[in-house]
Amino acid sequence: MRTVRGRRGTGEGDGPGPSGVRRLAARLRGWGGVTAMAAACALTAAAVLLPLAQAAPETGGPPAVRPPASVQVAPDALWGPGDTCENPEASLRPSTVDGPTIERIRSAGKLVAGVDQNSFKWGYRNPDGHLDGFDIALVKAIAKDILGDESKVIYRAIPTSQRIPALQAGRVDVVVRTMTINCKRLEDVAFSTAYFEAGQQVLVPKGSTITGYDASLKGRKICFAAGSTAEAALTSRSYGSVPVTVPNQLDCLVRLQLGEVDGIITDNALAAGQAAQDPSVQLVGSPFTKEFYGVAMNKDATDLVRRVNKVLENYRAGGNDSPWMVAYRAHFEGVLPKAVAPPEPKYRDG
Amino acid sequence: MVVTSRAPAPGGGPAAPPAGSPAAAPRRVSAWAEGVDQLRRAAVTEPGRLRIIGAALAAAVLLFGVVTVWEISGRVAAADDVVSRSQPLSADAASIYRSLADADTASSSGFLAGAQEPREVRQRYEKDIANASRLLVSAAANAAAGDSSRKEITLLGEQLPRYTGLIEQARATNRQGLPLGGAYLRYANEQMSTVLLPAAQRLYEAETGRLYTDYDDARSWPLAALAAGVLALAALGWAQRRNYHRTNRVFNHGLVAATGAALVVLLWLAVGQSFARADLNEARTDGQESLKVLNDARIASLQARANENLTLIARGAVLAEDKKSDKYDVDFTTNMKQLDDGLARALRLADDDSGRSPVARAAGGVAQWKQRHAAARESDLKGDYEGALPQVIGDADHKESSGASFDTVDASLEQAVAHEQKEFTRAARGGLGALGGLVTGAAALAVVGAAAALLGIGRRLSEYR
């Protein structure tokens, strides 16, 4: 049951898993999408609620786990990182109590943030040469809360491979860099609550006959980054598409513009960055995986984790005019579907 | 060779009628058989024998001359090809190879500088592309159909416009501030390093292979000519010994002159070819081999620089095969290793101080480059991209950039290549010069020798009148 939950109800994993689970998954699929989803949801709920009910007996106040705000997944093709732990998105409860990490940042006078400078609309250099994007806006909000000034930040542009080493070595205080929360990373770093929900989606030129991650991919050349979730998904179910692998998701847009591929599968958050650089492409179909981005911090900086979660509480608050909604509209208007609400936070105790 | 019978008295008739003389049958005999018959009849009288010997001696000396002219013309043509055809073609191929690598380096340098792309960097790129295109055209004109070079030239001709298209797209996108430009540049670099540069390298190797074939042709010993010379001298020696035994005269002036002429040609041939071989060997070992090593080192340095730039352009977006390290940083390290090895070999091959000093300067530049690169890389890894960038591309406050070290290395290698090219041309021209005049000289001396032999024999013949 635990493994089934870890695999988000499908058992279709790229990682190693008991073959029984796969058989179960196959049978689940055999029942048809709706039944499978229902079964998966039931298992998920049970797996999440049971241990938490034991761990946190106190009642009153908000429920420990809330369902995600908008679960929009393609039936019959649910896909996710092969998580092996329970509820990776759940973070420490928010608090404004200062601890040693906050004290250290205050005395340094600057927040050191690890960001991307290569990811359009998330963390990138705008034509003025300044860092800009949805992630950068969040870094500013954190700096303003802790130091009272959103400009008191030292930005460190770090490559993907350096995110965890930089946190562990204390070179950065926070990493806000489209970083997906998962169990493997939780062994090395701590995450805030989720600040964005992303999923794999299909990006095609406007007017393409491809309608999403479905049978319309048959015979078409589909591009994705090596080692990505998309690669695992297409290996498992290709719908007859011809795979083209590139080192980085942005390389897919180059191939698409040159006419070497017919479509791209990538995380919709990154796809938004691609669509923003080329108005002639669009996202089609619905996301067929679900992953959450979180602010990563040093594992021992529990005071900072709680503080960032508090910042996020405020960031999400305010309905349609919340800072989160404002930043979303500022960066993703026209390239991502209109946001209904930020993802709801999940908390754990201890 | 031993003469056993004294010559019969002058005017002596035939000793015996030849067996099977055409007495009975008025059968038609072939011209050849008739000739042989005449010869056989002549051979029984001394003047007849002398006539045959004279003709044979003249023929042997002439044959020696003809074979010498034929073999040496081939070697002169090959040596001439080395100097004026195959080496320039090999140098052109090296230049295509270098221009392409240089264009890739220049485009990445310009890209890193962004919208403020320095004019000279852009000009360097344009010059490289123009140079490569121009040399490709002349290489195509010199490549025979079905040649392996032709295939590479076609491939380069097809792929170069595609590459420049990608570069322009990368620049245009970069100027709009879109990260997509970097992806285009990386794609262009991939085309360059996986398609264009390997083809240029194969072209360079094919042209250098042709050069070495020409070398071997020019250097090979003219064995047939030497053998013909020895044969002619032996025949002349035999005839003079026979003459001495028959007449007790020590010298026959004509034959002595013929022997002298043949001896001069043989010595000239042996000595000239030895000198030519020595010079061509020097051109090859001191010039061409050094050129190859230096060219390879230069390509390695250019690729290392392009990868250093791309490390900053890709910003960790592409990982190496181990899935941890940055691809371009790993490639940089590999190129630097090749550069180190190449410079060490070039230093061993350099045969004089003026050859060694630019290589040593390049090696010093490499050491400095590595230091500065390490410092820049450290800043970059710490997240200080804005600090790392000027350490690599340099600006008013950062004169001591890794780019400046690269420029030192590049300039020193250019000097070293120019020096070795000069060495090569000097030695190869020397080799060609050593064979100079041999063809005409051998032809003239052979004619003189043959005439002298005939005169010498004629002198003896006149004694029978």
PDB file of N, CA, C and O in Angstrom, chain A residues 95-148:
ATOM      1  N   SER A  95       6.174  29.852  11.218  1.00  0.00           N
ATOM      2  CA  SER A  95       6.440  30.541  12.484  1.00  0.00           C
ATOM      3  C   SER A  95       7.318  31.751  12.197  1.00  0.00           C
ATOM      4  O   SER A  95       8.084  31.760  11.253  1.00  0.00           O
ATOM      5  N   THR A  96       7.190  32.781  13.030  1.00  0.00           N
ATOM      6  CA  THR A  96       8.035  33.963  12.849  1.00  0.00           C
ATOM      7  C   THR A  96       9.098  34.053  13.927  1.00  0.00           C
ATOM      8  O   THR A  96       9.775  35.063  14.055  1.00  0.00           O
ATOM      9  N   VAL A  97       9.232  32.967  14.722  1.00  0.00           N
ATOM     10  CA  VAL A  97      10.227  32.997  15.794  1.00  0.00           C
ATOM     11  C   VAL A  97      11.630  32.949  15.196  1.00  0.00           C
ATOM     12  O   VAL A  97      11.924  32.109  14.358  1.00  0.00           O
ATOM     13  N   ASP A  98      12.493  33.877  15.596  1.00  0.00           N
ATOM     14  CA  ASP A  98      13.846  33.912  15.050  1.00  0.00           C
ATOM     15  C   ASP A  98      14.712  32.828  15.657  1.00  0.00           C
ATOM     16  O   ASP A  98      14.691  32.611  16.867  1.00  0.00           O
ATOM     17  N   GLY A  99      15.455  32.178  14.811  1.00  0.00           N
ATOM     18  CA  GLY A  99      16.403  31.161  15.266  1.00  0.00           C
ATOM     19  C   GLY A  99      17.798  31.557  14.818  1.00  0.00           C
ATOM     20  O   GLY A  99      18.006  32.658  14.314  1.00  0.00           O
ATOM     21  N   PRO A 100      18.748  30.631  14.965  1.00  0.00           N
ATOM     22  CA  PRO A 100      20.145  30.956  14.614  1.00  0.00           C
ATOM     23  C   PRO A 100      20.330  31.348  13.137  1.00  0.00           C
ATOM     24  O   PRO A 100      21.130  32.238  12.833  1.00  0.00           O
ATOM     25  N   THR A 101      19.586  30.696  12.227  1.00  0.00           N
ATOM     26  CA  THR A 101      19.791  31.004  10.801  1.00  0.00           C
ATOM     27  C   THR A 101      19.312  32.415  10.482  1.00  0.00           C
ATOM     28  O   THR A 101      19.990  33.193   9.796  1.00  0.00           O
ATOM     29  N   ILE A 102      18.122  32.744  11.010  1.00  0.00           N
ATOM     30  CA  ILE A 102      17.586  34.084  10.767  1.00  0.00           C
ATOM     31  C   ILE A 102      18.541  35.132  11.356  1.00  0.00           C
ATOM     32  O   ILE A 102      18.841  36.147  10.723  1.00  0.00           O
ATOM     33  N   GLU A 103      19.072  34.843  12.563  1.00  0.00           N
ATOM     34  CA  GLU A 103      20.010  35.766  13.202  1.00  0.00           C
ATOM     35  C   GLU A 103      21.233  35.991  12.316  1.00  0.00           C
ATOM     36  O   GLU A 103      21.695  37.123  12.130  1.00  0.00           O
ATOM     37  N   ARG A 104      21.720  34.894  11.764  1.00  0.00           N
ATOM     38  CA  ARG A 104      22.913  34.987  10.929  1.00  0.00           C
ATOM     39  C   ARG A 104      22.632  35.846   9.687  1.00  0.00           C
ATOM     40  O   ARG A 104      23.430  36.716   9.326  1.00  0.00           O
ATOM     41  N   ILE A 105      21.440  35.622   9.043  1.00  0.00           N
ATOM     42  CA  ILE A 105      21.102  36.403   7.848  1.00  0.00           C
ATOM     43  C   ILE A 105      20.974  37.880   8.212  1.00  0.00           C
ATOM     44  O   ILE A 105      21.458  38.764   7.511  1.00  0.00           O
ATOM     45  N   ARG A 106      20.346  38.137   9.392  1.00  0.00           N
ATOM     46  CA  ARG A 106      20.166  39.528   9.834  1.00  0.00           C
ATOM     47  C   ARG A 106      21.502  40.211  10.057  1.00  0.00           C
ATOM     48  O   ARG A 106      21.714  41.340   9.627  1.00  0.00           O
ATOM     49  N   SER A 107      22.436  39.462  10.699  1.00  0.00           N
ATOM     50  CA  SER A 107      23.712  40.127  10.982  1.00  0.00           C
ATOM     51  C   SER A 107      24.519  40.313   9.702  1.00  0.00           C
ATOM     52  O   SER A 107      25.302  41.260   9.595  1.00  0.00           O
ATOM     53  N   ALA A 108      24.329  39.400   8.731  1.00  0.00           N
ATOM     54  CA  ALA A 108      25.024  39.595   7.450  1.00  0.00           C
ATOM     55  C   ALA A 108      24.382  40.729   6.665  1.00  0.00           C
ATOM     56  O   ALA A 108      25.023  41.339   5.811  1.00  0.00           O
ATOM     57  N   GLY A 109      23.097  40.987   6.940  1.00  0.00           N
ATOM     58  CA  GLY A 109      22.423  42.083   6.253  1.00  0.00           C
ATOM     59  C   GLY A 109      21.938  41.736   4.861  1.00  0.00           C
ATOM     60  O   GLY A 109      21.321  42.554   4.189  1.00  0.00           O
ATOM     61  N   LYS A 110      22.250  40.525   4.404  1.00  0.00           N
ATOM     62  CA  LYS A 110      21.838  40.117   3.062  1.00  0.00           C
ATOM     63  C   LYS A 110      21.356  38.673   3.089  1.00  0.00           C
ATOM     64  O   LYS A 110      21.914  37.839   3.815  1.00  0.00           O
ATOM     65  N   LEU A 111      20.344  38.427   2.248  1.00  0.00           N
ATOM     66  CA  LEU A 111      19.898  37.047   2.047  1.00  0.00           C
ATOM     67  C   LEU A 111      20.635  36.524   0.805  1.00  0.00           C
ATOM     68  O   LEU A 111      20.670  37.198  -0.220  1.00  0.00           O
ATOM     69  N   VAL A 112      21.251  35.346   0.929  1.00  0.00           N
ATOM     70  CA  VAL A 112      21.955  34.783  -0.231  1.00  0.00           C
ATOM     71  C   VAL A 112      21.048  33.749  -0.887  1.00  0.00           C
ATOM     72  O   VAL A 112      20.709  32.740  -0.267  1.00  0.00           O
ATOM     73  N   ALA A 113      20.625  34.044  -2.104  1.00  0.00           N
ATOM     74  CA  ALA A 113      19.657  33.182  -2.767  1.00  0.00           C
ATOM     75  C   ALA A 113      20.265  32.513  -3.987  1.00  0.00           C
ATOM     76  O   ALA A 113      20.874  33.168  -4.835  1.00  0.00           O
ATOM     77  N   GLY A 114      20.114  31.203  -4.080  1.00  0.00           N
ATOM     78  CA  GLY A 114      20.543  30.464  -5.270  1.00  0.00           C
ATOM     79  C   GLY A 114      19.405  30.468  -6.277  1.00  0.00           C
ATOM     80  O   GLY A 114      18.301  30.023  -5.964  1.00  0.00           O
ATOM     81  N   VAL A 115      19.647  31.030  -7.453  1.00  0.00           N
ATOM     82  CA  VAL A 115      18.580  31.147  -8.444  1.00  0.00           C
ATOM     83  C   VAL A 115      19.086  30.672  -9.810  1.00  0.00           C
ATOM     84  O   VAL A 115      20.268  30.401  -9.994  1.00  0.00           O
ATOM     85  N   ASP A 116      18.133  30.597 -10.728  1.00  0.00           N
ATOM     86  CA  ASP A 116      18.459  30.263 -12.113  1.00  0.00           C
ATOM     87  C   ASP A 116      18.561  31.571 -12.874  1.00  0.00           C
ATOM     88  O   ASP A 116      17.891  32.546 -12.534  1.00  0.00           O
ATOM     89  N   GLN A 117      19.404  31.611 -13.919  1.00  0.00           N
ATOM     90  CA  GLN A 117      19.406  32.815 -14.749  1.00  0.00           C
ATOM     91  C   GLN A 117      19.159  32.429 -16.205  1.00  0.00           C
ATOM     92  O   GLN A 117      19.396  33.179 -17.113  1.00  0.00           O
ATOM     93  N   ASN A 118      18.671  31.207 -16.352  1.00  0.00           N
ATOM     94  CA  ASN A 118      18.569  30.604 -17.672  1.00  0.00           C
ATOM     95  C   ASN A 118      17.156  30.207 -18.005  1.00  0.00           C
ATOM     96  O   ASN A 118      16.896  29.669 -19.053  1.00  0.00           O
ATOM     97  N   SER A 119      16.256  30.393 -17.063  1.00  0.00           N
ATOM     98  CA  SER A 119      14.916  29.852 -17.196  1.00  0.00           C
ATOM     99  C   SER A 119      13.948  31.016 -17.391  1.00  0.00           C
ATOM    100  O   SER A 119      13.633  31.744 -16.452  1.00  0.00           O
ATOM    101  N   PHE A 120      13.530  31.166 -18.650  1.00  0.00           N
ATOM    102  CA  PHE A 120      12.722  32.333 -18.995  1.00  0.00           C
ATOM    103  C   PHE A 120      11.448  32.363 -18.166  1.00  0.00           C
ATOM    104  O   PHE A 120      10.798  31.346 -17.974  1.00  0.00           O
ATOM    105  N   LYS A 121      11.107  33.523 -17.664  1.00  0.00           N
ATOM    106  CA  LYS A 121       9.921  33.785 -16.844  1.00  0.00           C
ATOM    107  C   LYS A 121      10.052  33.259 -15.422  1.00  0.00           C
ATOM    108  O   LYS A 121       9.220  33.527 -14.572  1.00  0.00           O
ATOM    109  N   TRP A 122      11.066  32.492 -15.114  1.00  0.00           N
ATOM    110  CA  TRP A 122      11.261  31.986 -13.750  1.00  0.00           C
ATOM    111  C   TRP A 122      12.431  32.691 -13.097  1.00  0.00           C
ATOM    112  O   TRP A 122      12.289  33.324 -12.064  1.00  0.00           O
ATOM    113  N   GLY A 123      13.594  32.511 -13.691  1.00  0.00           N
ATOM    114  CA  GLY A 123      14.779  33.200 -13.196  1.00  0.00           C
ATOM    115  C   GLY A 123      15.640  33.430 -14.420  1.00  0.00           C
ATOM    116  O   GLY A 123      16.161  32.480 -14.978  1.00  0.00           O
ATOM    117  N   TYR A 124      15.731  34.665 -14.884  1.00  0.00           N
ATOM    118  CA  TYR A 124      16.462  34.939 -16.118  1.00  0.00           C
ATOM    119  C   TYR A 124      16.926  36.377 -16.087  1.00  0.00           C
ATOM    120  O   TYR A 124      16.487  37.161 -15.244  1.00  0.00           O
ATOM    121  N   ARG A 125      17.811  36.710 -16.972  1.00  0.00           N
ATOM    122  CA  ARG A 125      18.267  38.095 -17.049  1.00  0.00           C
ATOM    123  C   ARG A 125      17.393  38.806 -18.074  1.00  0.00           C
ATOM    124  O   ARG A 125      17.367  38.421 -19.241  1.00  0.00           O
ATOM    125  N   ASN A 126      16.701  39.835 -17.640  1.00  0.00           N
ATOM    126  CA  ASN A 126      15.868  40.582 -18.580  1.00  0.00           C
ATOM    127  C   ASN A 126      16.770  41.471 -19.440  1.00  0.00           C
ATOM    128  O   ASN A 126      17.965  41.576 -19.184  1.00  0.00           O
ATOM    129  N   PRO A 127      16.200  42.081 -20.489  1.00  0.00           N
ATOM    130  CA  PRO A 127      17.066  42.842 -21.401  1.00  0.00           C
ATOM    131  C   PRO A 127      17.924  43.905 -20.702  1.00  0.00           C
ATOM    132  O   PRO A 127      18.967  44.309 -21.224  1.00  0.00           O
ATOM    133  N   ASP A 128      17.519  44.351 -19.500  1.00  0.00           N
ATOM    134  CA  ASP A 128      18.356  45.319 -18.774  1.00  0.00           C
ATOM    135  C   ASP A 128      19.530  44.648 -18.085  1.00  0.00           C
ATOM    136  O   ASP A 128      20.363  45.311 -17.476  1.00  0.00           O
ATOM    137  N   GLY A 129      19.575  43.295 -18.133  1.00  0.00           N
ATOM    138  CA  GLY A 129      20.643  42.586 -17.452  1.00  0.00           C
ATOM    139  C   GLY A 129      20.312  42.208 -16.016  1.00  0.00           C
ATOM    140  O   GLY A 129      21.119  41.604 -15.333  1.00  0.00           O
ATOM    141  N   HIS A 130      19.089  42.590 -15.555  1.00  0.00           N
ATOM    142  CA  HIS A 130      18.725  42.269 -14.178  1.00  0.00           C
ATOM    143  C   HIS A 130      17.986  40.945 -14.114  1.00  0.00           C
ATOM    144  O   HIS A 130      17.311  40.553 -15.064  1.00  0.00           O
ATOM    145  N   LEU A 131      18.126  40.291 -12.957  1.00  0.00           N
ATOM    146  CA  LEU A 131      17.407  39.033 -12.791  1.00  0.00           C
ATOM    147  C   LEU A 131      15.928  39.319 -12.612  1.00  0.00           C
ATOM    148  O   LEU A 131      15.526  40.271 -11.950  1.00  0.00           O
ATOM    149  N   ASP A 132      15.111  38.480 -13.211  1.00  0.00           N
ATOM    150  CA  ASP A 132      13.679  38.692 -13.187  1.00  0.00           C
ATOM    151  C   ASP A 132      13.004  37.320 -13.241  1.00  0.00           C
ATOM    152  O   ASP A 132      13.634  36.336 -13.618  1.00  0.00           O
ATOM    153  N   GLY A 133      11.727  37.278 -12.874  1.00  0.00           N
ATOM    154  CA  GLY A 133      10.969  36.036 -13.001  1.00  0.00           C
ATOM    155  C   GLY A 133      10.152  35.726 -11.765  1.00  0.00           C
ATOM    156  O   GLY A 133      10.239  36.420 -10.744  1.00  0.00           O
ATOM    157  N   PHE A 134       9.357  34.691 -11.869  1.00  0.00           N
ATOM    158  CA  PHE A 134       8.463  34.288 -10.794  1.00  0.00           C
ATOM    159  C   PHE A 134       9.255  33.878  -9.549  1.00  0.00           C
ATOM    160  O   PHE A 134       8.920  34.255  -8.431  1.00  0.00           O
ATOM    161  N   ASP A 135      10.339  33.134  -9.762  1.00  0.00           N
ATOM    162  CA  ASP A 135      11.181  32.728  -8.625  1.00  0.00           C
ATOM    163  C   ASP A 135      11.847  33.936  -7.971  1.00  0.00           C
ATOM    164  O   ASP A 135      11.969  34.008  -6.741  1.00  0.00           O
ATOM    165  N   ILE A 136      12.278  34.870  -8.804  1.00  0.00           N
ATOM    166  CA  ILE A 136      12.977  36.048  -8.277  1.00  0.00           C
ATOM    167  C   ILE A 136      12.012  36.885  -7.421  1.00  0.00           C
ATOM    168  O   ILE A 136      12.383  37.407  -6.361  1.00  0.00           O
ATOM    169  N   ALA A 137      10.757  36.970  -7.881  1.00  0.00           N
ATOM    170  CA  ALA A 137       9.759  37.722  -7.104  1.00  0.00           C
ATOM    171  C   ALA A 137       9.581  37.122  -5.712  1.00  0.00           C
ATOM    172  O   ALA A 137       9.450  37.840  -4.718  1.00  0.00           O
ATOM    173  N   LEU A 138       9.629  35.796  -5.650  1.00  0.00           N
ATOM    174  CA  LEU A 138       9.473  35.137  -4.351  1.00  0.00           C
ATOM    175  C   LEU A 138      10.687  35.403  -3.455  1.00  0.00           C
ATOM    176  O   LEU A 138      10.546  35.649  -2.248  1.00  0.00           O
ATOM    177  N   VAL A 139      11.871  35.390  -4.048  1.00  0.00           N
ATOM    178  CA  VAL A 139      13.087  35.690  -3.270  1.00  0.00           C
ATOM    179  C   VAL A 139      12.967  37.091  -2.666  1.00  0.00           C
ATOM    180  O   VAL A 139      13.276  37.308  -1.486  1.00  0.00           O
ATOM    181  N   LYS A 140      12.478  38.025  -3.461  1.00  0.00           N
ATOM    182  CA  LYS A 140      12.338  39.401  -2.968  1.00  0.00           C
ATOM    183  C   LYS A 140      11.373  39.459  -1.790  1.00  0.00           C
ATOM    184  O   LYS A 140      11.614  40.170  -0.800  1.00  0.00           O
ATOM    185  N   ALA A 141      10.272  38.685  -1.899  1.00  0.00           N
ATOM    186  CA  ALA A 141       9.292  38.674  -0.795  1.00  0.00           C
ATOM    187  C   ALA A 141       9.920  38.129   0.471  1.00  0.00           C
ATOM    188  O   ALA A 141       9.671  38.636   1.580  1.00  0.00           O
ATOM    189  N   ILE A 142      10.759  37.101   0.344  1.00  0.00           N
ATOM    190  CA  ILE A 142      11.404  36.517   1.528  1.00  0.00           C
ATOM    191  C   ILE A 142      12.371  37.537   2.141  1.00  0.00           C
ATOM    192  O   ILE A 142      12.395  37.744   3.360  1.00  0.00           O
ATOM    193  N   ALA A 143      13.154  38.202   1.287  1.00  0.00           N
ATOM    194  CA  ALA A 143      14.116  39.196   1.778  1.00  0.00           C
ATOM    195  C   ALA A 143      13.390  40.337   2.486  1.00  0.00           C
ATOM    196  O   ALA A 143      13.819  40.823   3.533  1.00  0.00           O
ATOM    197  N   LYS A 144      12.262  40.769   1.910  1.00  0.00           N
ATOM    198  CA  LYS A 144      11.529  41.886   2.506  1.00  0.00           C
ATOM    199  C   LYS A 144      11.022  41.506   3.884  1.00  0.00           C
ATOM    200  O   LYS A 144      11.060  42.303   4.823  1.00  0.00           O
ATOM    201  N   ASP A 145      10.570  40.248   4.020  1.00  0.00           N
ATOM    202  CA  ASP A 145      10.030  39.809   5.303  1.00  0.00           C
ATOM    203  C   ASP A 145      11.126  39.712   6.363  1.00  0.00           C
ATOM    204  O   ASP A 145      10.950  40.153   7.487  1.00  0.00           O
ATOM    205  N   ILE A 146      12.284  39.154   5.990  1.00  0.00           N
ATOM    206  CA  ILE A 146      13.326  38.927   6.995  1.00  0.00           C
ATOM    207  C   ILE A 146      14.134  40.201   7.252  1.00  0.00           C
ATOM    208  O   ILE A 146      14.454  40.546   8.387  1.00  0.00           O
ATOM    209  N   LEU A 147      14.482  40.925   6.167  1.00  0.00           N
ATOM    210  CA  LEU A 147      15.402  42.053   6.297  1.00  0.00           C
ATOM    211  C   LEU A 147      14.715  43.407   6.107  1.00  0.00           C
ATOM    212  O   LEU A 147      15.358  44.445   6.229  1.00  0.00           O
ATOM    213  N   GLY A 148      13.428  43.362   5.752  1.00  0.00           N
ATOM    214  CA  GLY A 148      12.704  44.613   5.598  1.00  0.00           C
ATOM    215  C   GLY A 148      12.973  45.323   4.283  1.00  0.00           C
ATOM    216  O   GLY A 148      12.479  46.418   4.046  1.00  0.00           O
TER     217      GLY A 148
END
